[in-house]
Short mmCIF file of C-alpha atoms in Angstrom, two decimals:
data_model
loop_
_atom_site.label_atom_id
_atom_site.label_comp_id
_atom_site.label_asym_id
_atom_site.label_seq_id
_atom_site.Cartn_x
_atom_site.Cartn_y
_atom_site.Cartn_z
CA MET A 18 25.59 -9.13 17.51
CA ALA A 19 23.59 -9.63 14.74
CA THR A 20 20.67 -7.75 13.79
CA ARG A 21 17.79 -9.27 14.89
CA ILE A 22 14.68 -9.19 12.43
CA VAL A 23 10.59 -10.57 13.39
CA PHE A 24 9.48 -11.30 10.07
CA MET A 25 5.74 -10.48 9.14
CA GLY A 26 3.92 -12.09 6.40
CA THR A 27 1.32 -14.90 4.87
CA PRO A 28 0.72 -15.53 1.66
CA GLU A 29 2.86 -17.27 -1.47
CA PHE A 30 3.96 -13.04 -2.45
CA ALA A 31 5.63 -13.18 1.24
CA VAL A 32 7.86 -15.88 0.89
CA PRO A 33 10.08 -15.52 -1.51
CA SER A 34 11.91 -12.24 0.90
CA LEU A 35 12.03 -14.49 4.11
CA GLN A 36 13.48 -17.29 2.38
CA LEU A 37 16.44 -14.42 1.43
CA LEU A 38 16.34 -12.27 4.60
CA HIS A 39 17.19 -16.49 6.05
CA THR A 40 19.73 -17.90 3.37
CA THR A 41 21.91 -14.52 3.55
CA GLY A 42 21.43 -14.04 6.79
CA ALA A 43 25.77 -14.62 7.73
CA GLU A 44 26.63 -12.85 5.05
CA HIS A 45 24.80 -9.63 6.34
CA ASN A 46 24.80 -10.45 9.12
CA TRP A 47 21.00 -10.31 10.28
CA GLN A 48 19.03 -13.51 11.61
CA VAL A 49 15.07 -13.68 11.52
CA VAL A 50 14.50 -14.51 15.40
CA THR A 51 10.95 -15.18 14.74
CA VAL A 52 7.60 -15.20 12.23
CA VAL A 53 4.78 -13.91 12.51
CA THR A 54 2.25 -14.93 10.01
CA GLN A 55 -2.05 -15.64 10.34
CA PRO A 56 -3.43 -18.17 12.26
CA ASP A 57 -4.75 -21.20 9.96
CA ARG A 58 -7.75 -21.09 8.30
CA PRO A 59 -10.25 -23.22 6.61
CA ALA A 60 -9.59 -23.69 3.08
CA GLY A 61 -11.41 -25.98 0.74
CA ARG A 62 -14.43 -27.80 0.01
CA GLY A 63 -13.86 -29.22 3.38
CA LYS A 64 -12.89 -26.74 4.67
CA LYS A 65 -10.27 -28.02 7.10
CA LEU A 66 -7.94 -25.93 8.18
CA ALA A 67 -4.84 -25.12 6.20
CA ILE A 68 -1.63 -22.86 6.65
CA SER A 69 -0.10 -20.23 5.20
CA PRO A 70 3.13 -21.03 3.01
CA VAL A 71 5.24 -18.44 4.91
CA LYS A 72 3.92 -20.98 7.63
CA ALA A 73 4.97 -23.39 5.46
CA TYR A 74 8.42 -22.15 5.04
CA ALA A 75 9.01 -21.29 9.09
CA LEU A 76 8.40 -24.82 9.89
CA ASP A 77 10.83 -26.44 6.80
CA HIS A 78 13.12 -24.33 8.41
CA ASN A 79 12.40 -24.17 12.31
CA LEU A 80 11.91 -20.69 12.01
CA PRO A 81 10.35 -19.69 15.68
CA LEU A 82 6.78 -18.60 15.08
CA LEU A 83 3.55 -15.91 16.24
CA GLN A 84 0.16 -16.94 15.42
CA PRO A 85 -1.81 -13.87 16.77
CA VAL A 86 -5.56 -13.25 15.79
CA SER A 87 -4.88 -9.80 15.70
CA LEU A 88 -2.36 -7.81 17.18
CA ARG A 89 -4.52 -4.92 18.00
CA LYS A 90 -6.64 -7.20 20.71
CA GLU A 91 -4.17 -9.44 21.95
CA PRO A 92 -1.86 -7.31 24.47
CA ASP A 93 0.00 -10.68 25.32
CA ALA A 94 0.87 -10.53 21.61
CA VAL A 95 2.21 -7.54 21.50
CA ALA A 96 4.60 -7.91 24.95
CA ALA A 97 5.99 -11.66 23.21
CA LEU A 98 7.12 -8.93 20.58
CA ARG A 99 8.42 -6.68 22.35
CA GLY A 100 10.01 -9.59 24.21
CA LEU A 101 11.78 -10.35 21.05
CA GLN A 102 14.11 -7.02 21.69
CA PRO A 103 14.00 -7.32 17.51
CA ASP A 104 16.01 -4.42 15.93
CA LEU A 105 13.66 -4.53 12.49
CA LEU A 106 10.54 -5.84 11.49
CA VAL A 107 10.23 -7.06 7.95
CA VAL A 108 6.30 -7.02 6.32
CA ALA A 109 5.26 -8.49 2.99
CA ALA A 110 1.84 -8.79 2.54
CA TYR A 111 0.96 -9.72 6.35
CA GLY A 112 -3.25 -8.87 6.47
CA GLN A 113 -3.24 -6.53 9.52
CA ILE A 114 -2.43 -3.11 9.71
CA LEU A 115 -0.21 -2.37 12.47
CA ARG A 116 -0.45 -0.06 15.23
CA GLN A 117 1.44 2.56 16.08
CA GLU A 118 3.04 0.32 19.43
CA VAL A 119 3.82 -2.40 17.57
CA LEU A 120 5.82 -0.04 15.10
CA ASP A 121 7.09 1.63 17.66
CA ILE A 122 9.14 -1.48 19.05
CA PRO A 123 12.08 -1.79 16.85
CA PRO A 124 15.15 1.08 16.86
CA HIS A 125 15.26 0.44 13.30
CA GLY A 126 11.68 0.42 12.68
CA ALA A 127 9.12 -1.29 10.60
CA ILE A 128 10.26 -2.07 6.86
CA ASN A 129 7.45 -3.00 4.42
CA VAL A 130 7.41 -5.23 1.07
CA HIS A 131 5.03 -3.13 -0.74
CA ALA A 132 3.87 -4.42 -4.37
CA SER A 133 3.42 -1.03 -6.00
CA LEU A 134 5.29 2.18 -7.21
CA LEU A 135 3.54 4.06 -4.48
CA PRO A 136 2.03 6.78 -3.69
CA ALA A 137 -0.28 4.41 -6.84
CA TYR A 138 -1.97 1.75 -5.57
CA ARG A 139 -1.60 1.93 -1.84
CA GLY A 140 -4.01 -1.19 -0.04
CA ALA A 141 -4.52 -4.50 -0.64
CA SER A 142 -4.94 -5.53 -3.59
CA PRO A 143 -2.25 -3.54 -6.21
CA ILE A 144 -1.04 -6.26 -8.36
CA THR A 145 -4.63 -7.06 -9.09
CA ALA A 146 -5.67 -2.95 -9.71
CA ALA A 147 -2.49 -2.36 -11.81
CA LEU A 148 -3.83 -5.10 -14.37
CA LEU A 149 -7.38 -3.72 -14.13
CA ASP A 150 -5.84 -0.39 -15.15
CA GLY A 151 -3.56 -2.05 -18.07
CA LEU A 152 -0.58 -0.79 -16.89
CA SER A 153 2.14 -1.86 -18.89
CA THR A 154 4.36 -1.21 -15.82
CA THR A 155 4.35 -1.67 -12.16
CA GLY A 156 7.12 -1.88 -9.22
CA VAL A 157 8.05 -3.11 -5.84
CA SER A 158 8.38 -0.61 -3.05
CA ILE A 159 10.58 -0.71 -0.18
CA MET A 160 9.29 1.96 2.29
CA LEU A 161 8.68 2.39 5.89
CA MET A 162 5.93 1.85 7.96
CA ASP A 163 3.79 4.46 9.56
CA ALA A 164 -0.01 4.14 11.47
CA GLY A 165 -1.41 5.04 7.67
CA MET A 166 -2.73 2.44 5.32
CA ASP A 167 1.10 2.69 2.81
CA THR A 168 1.36 5.77 3.45
CA GLY A 169 5.34 5.80 4.87
CA ALA A 170 8.31 7.39 3.29
CA VAL A 171 9.94 5.20 0.58
CA LEU A 172 13.37 3.43 0.74
CA THR A 173 13.56 2.08 -2.63
CA GLN A 174 11.69 1.50 -6.20
CA THR A 175 12.03 -1.21 -8.31
CA THR A 176 10.28 -1.16 -11.66
CA ALA A 177 8.88 -3.84 -13.61
CA ALA A 178 7.20 -4.62 -16.68
CA ILE A 179 3.64 -5.67 -16.52
CA GLU A 180 3.15 -8.97 -19.68
CA PRO A 181 0.18 -8.77 -21.96
CA THR A 182 -0.72 -12.34 -20.81
CA ASP A 183 0.17 -11.08 -16.85
CA THR A 184 -2.77 -12.45 -14.26
CA THR A 185 -2.42 -11.84 -11.04
CA ALA A 186 -0.66 -14.93 -10.54
CA THR A 187 1.80 -14.75 -12.40
CA LEU A 188 3.02 -10.82 -11.92
CA SER A 189 2.64 -11.09 -8.56
CA VAL A 190 5.46 -14.23 -8.47
CA ARG A 191 7.63 -12.19 -10.91
CA LEU A 192 7.16 -9.41 -8.14
CA ALA A 193 7.20 -11.28 -5.05
CA GLU A 194 11.05 -12.48 -6.40
CA VAL A 195 11.37 -8.16 -7.58
CA GLY A 196 10.53 -7.61 -3.53
CA ALA A 197 12.36 -10.30 -2.03
CA GLN A 198 15.88 -8.79 -4.41
CA ALA A 199 15.11 -5.40 -3.38
CA LEU A 200 15.18 -5.61 0.03
CA VAL A 201 18.48 -7.54 1.25
CA GLU A 202 19.58 -4.93 -1.11
CA THR A 203 17.87 -2.43 0.71
CA LEU A 204 18.84 -3.26 3.89
CA PRO A 205 21.88 -3.02 4.30
CA MET A 206 22.15 0.87 3.67
CA TRP A 207 19.36 1.75 5.80
CA LEU A 208 20.63 -0.28 8.54
CA THR A 209 24.24 1.73 8.73
CA GLY A 210 22.28 4.70 7.60
CA ALA A 211 22.92 5.80 3.92
CA LEU A 212 19.75 5.46 3.09
CA THR A 213 17.63 8.71 3.60
CA PRO A 214 14.03 7.98 3.25
CA THR A 215 12.07 9.83 0.72
CA PRO A 216 8.53 11.67 1.31
CA GLN A 217 5.79 9.87 -0.51
CA SER A 218 4.84 13.65 -1.31
CA ALA A 219 8.08 14.14 -3.81
CA LEU A 220 7.66 11.24 -5.40
CA PRO A 221 5.71 10.68 -8.68
CA GLY A 222 2.35 9.56 -9.35
CA VAL A 223 -1.31 10.63 -7.68
CA PRO A 224 -1.91 8.55 -4.85
CA THR A 225 -4.58 5.72 -5.35
CA LEU A 226 -5.98 3.29 -2.81
CA CYS A 227 -7.05 -0.17 -3.70
CA ARG A 228 -9.41 -2.51 -1.06
CA LEU A 229 -9.53 -5.71 -0.27
CA ILE A 230 -11.66 -7.98 -3.35
CA LYS A 231 -14.84 -9.80 -2.62
CA LYS A 232 -15.99 -12.29 -4.44
CA GLU A 233 -18.71 -10.40 -5.78
CA ALA A 234 -15.77 -7.91 -7.94
CA GLY A 235 -15.36 -10.81 -10.63
CA SER A 236 -19.02 -10.39 -11.78
CA ILE A 237 -19.01 -9.54 -15.60
CA ASP A 238 -21.18 -6.40 -17.02
CA TRP A 239 -21.41 -6.78 -20.94
CA THR A 240 -22.06 -3.50 -21.22
CA GLN A 241 -18.52 -2.72 -20.12
CA PRO A 242 -15.96 -2.13 -23.14
CA ALA A 243 -14.64 -5.41 -24.14
CA THR A 244 -11.11 -5.08 -23.23
CA TYR A 245 -12.04 -4.44 -19.82
CA ILE A 246 -12.80 -7.40 -19.82
CA GLU A 247 -10.26 -9.24 -21.33
CA ARG A 248 -8.84 -7.63 -18.55
CA MET A 249 -10.73 -8.64 -15.54
CA THR A 250 -10.44 -12.16 -16.97
CA ARG A 251 -6.56 -11.92 -15.99
CA ALA A 252 -6.23 -9.45 -12.80
CA TYR A 253 -9.59 -12.17 -11.18
CA ALA A 254 -6.86 -14.99 -11.68
CA PRO A 255 -7.13 -17.38 -9.33
CA TRP A 256 -9.63 -15.45 -7.12
CA PRO A 257 -12.53 -14.08 -7.95
CA SER A 258 -11.86 -15.23 -11.34
CA ALA A 259 -14.17 -12.75 -14.04
CA TYR A 260 -17.34 -14.92 -13.96
CA THR A 261 -20.99 -14.56 -15.71
CA PHE A 262 -24.29 -16.69 -14.99
CA TRP A 263 -25.24 -19.03 -18.58
CA GLN A 264 -28.89 -21.35 -18.25
CA GLY A 265 -28.75 -20.33 -14.05
CA ASP A 266 -24.74 -21.43 -13.35
CA VAL A 267 -21.56 -19.40 -12.99
CA LEU A 268 -19.79 -19.83 -15.76
CA LYS A 269 -15.98 -19.04 -15.06
CA LEU A 270 -14.09 -17.02 -17.49
CA TRP A 271 -10.22 -17.94 -17.51
CA GLN A 272 -8.60 -16.18 -21.08
CA ALA A 273 -10.60 -14.28 -23.97
CA ALA A 274 -8.78 -11.64 -26.49
CA VAL A 275 -10.53 -8.38 -27.68
CA ARG A 276 -11.55 -8.50 -31.22
CA HIS A 277 -13.07 -5.58 -33.32
CA GLY A 278 -16.78 -6.37 -34.34
CA ASP A 279 -20.63 -5.61 -32.96
CA ALA A 280 -23.33 -7.61 -31.20
CA PRO A 281 -25.73 -6.61 -28.23
CA ALA A 282 -24.34 -6.87 -24.72
CA GLY A 283 -24.00 -10.04 -23.51
CA LYS A 284 -25.17 -12.24 -26.72
CA VAL A 285 -23.12 -15.30 -27.73
CA ILE A 286 -21.97 -15.42 -31.79
CA ALA A 287 -20.36 -17.54 -33.73
CA THR A 288 -16.73 -16.33 -35.51
CA PRO A 289 -14.29 -18.24 -37.19
CA GLU A 290 -12.58 -18.43 -34.11
CA GLY A 291 -14.78 -19.61 -32.26
CA PRO A 292 -17.23 -17.91 -29.34
CA ALA A 293 -17.78 -14.22 -28.97
CA VAL A 294 -19.64 -11.92 -26.66
CA GLY A 295 -21.11 -8.81 -27.06
CA THR A 296 -20.32 -6.32 -25.13
CA GLY A 297 -20.36 -2.51 -24.56
CA ALA A 298 -17.53 -1.60 -27.35
CA ASP A 299 -16.07 -4.93 -29.70
CA LEU A 300 -16.59 -8.60 -29.44
CA LEU A 301 -14.85 -10.44 -26.48
CA LEU A 302 -13.32 -13.74 -28.22
CA LEU A 303 -13.90 -16.96 -25.66
CA GLN A 304 -11.08 -18.85 -25.34
CA THR A 305 -10.45 -20.55 -21.80
CA LEU A 306 -13.86 -21.72 -20.02
CA GLN A 307 -14.81 -23.05 -16.66
CA PRO A 308 -18.67 -24.27 -16.37
CA ALA A 309 -20.25 -24.47 -13.36
CA GLY A 310 -18.78 -28.01 -11.55
CA LYS A 311 -16.01 -28.69 -14.45
CA ARG A 312 -12.69 -27.91 -15.09
CA GLN A 313 -11.31 -25.84 -17.34
CA MET A 314 -11.68 -26.57 -21.18
CA ASP A 315 -10.71 -24.57 -24.41
CA ALA A 316 -14.11 -22.41 -25.77
CA ARG A 317 -14.42 -24.75 -28.92
CA SER A 318 -14.44 -27.96 -26.77
CA PHE A 319 -16.93 -26.44 -24.33
CA LEU A 320 -18.99 -24.98 -27.49
CA ASN A 321 -18.66 -29.15 -29.28
CA GLY A 322 -20.68 -30.62 -26.14
CA ALA A 323 -23.22 -27.52 -25.44
CA PRO A 324 -24.37 -26.01 -29.54
CA GLU A 325 -27.48 -24.12 -27.94
CA PHE A 326 -24.68 -21.62 -26.51
CA ILE A 327 -24.52 -19.44 -29.85
CA GLY A 328 -27.41 -17.13 -29.70
CA SER A 329 -27.88 -17.04 -25.84
CA GLU A 330 -27.38 -14.30 -23.52
CA LEU A 331 -24.75 -14.03 -20.87
CA ALA A 332 -26.14 -12.50 -16.96
#
């Protein structure tokens, strides 16, 4: 009989893993019997209900769906999972912590696709955290889940380079593909007993935890070094964006570069390359901006329409 898999995931990051599991089922003798994803949520200015990317894939491919609001508070949802008699749970950015009673349902356990080289960057925002810390390398861990926050033993790890221009959006796309491939390469070894899990205490690195990002995290402190603020513009793209305030309105920064120089923190000055802002160390050259209520634009175009920007102070 085919191995019965319940897939649990929500955002775009999870879709490649679901897709590869689904399309390689005949090759590996497994079957995605149900997809579990978060409930539809209000989104956009109109706050219309929007489905998750994982739900969209499931609907397009006629895969059964479950959307519990909270597995912790819905015993009927847990019973429904148990009734599916899964051999394995596969989880990728599902968005809820699974209790032990859920993890204990499948005989082969629960496998998680996590976007870091554990034990570093456990938690909800490993890609953003790696970019903020200025890493040049990250990766994906295929791990066994336990009741902790990404503390389970690791089955395999795959490294991936972080490019100097990477944002959370671009790096997420790349790591999603890396994770999906690692998943389908790891599962046959795990299901046949050919793979021994490695406790995280036996892996290199110091355990760290990165929490869910809040909107205020993108607010720029101009006394920070320009290198850190530049990393913010990439780490917080697409959300919540790195932002500051000019003339009382939000000004989002989407692209910037570090330049040697000096100016008071938050002071906008003119340079041969365009407007730059003083920071705690060096200058931040502004390249792509988004004024309140407008689309993204290059900094020179913004300056043409707002020459008073030079000499102003950002807060």
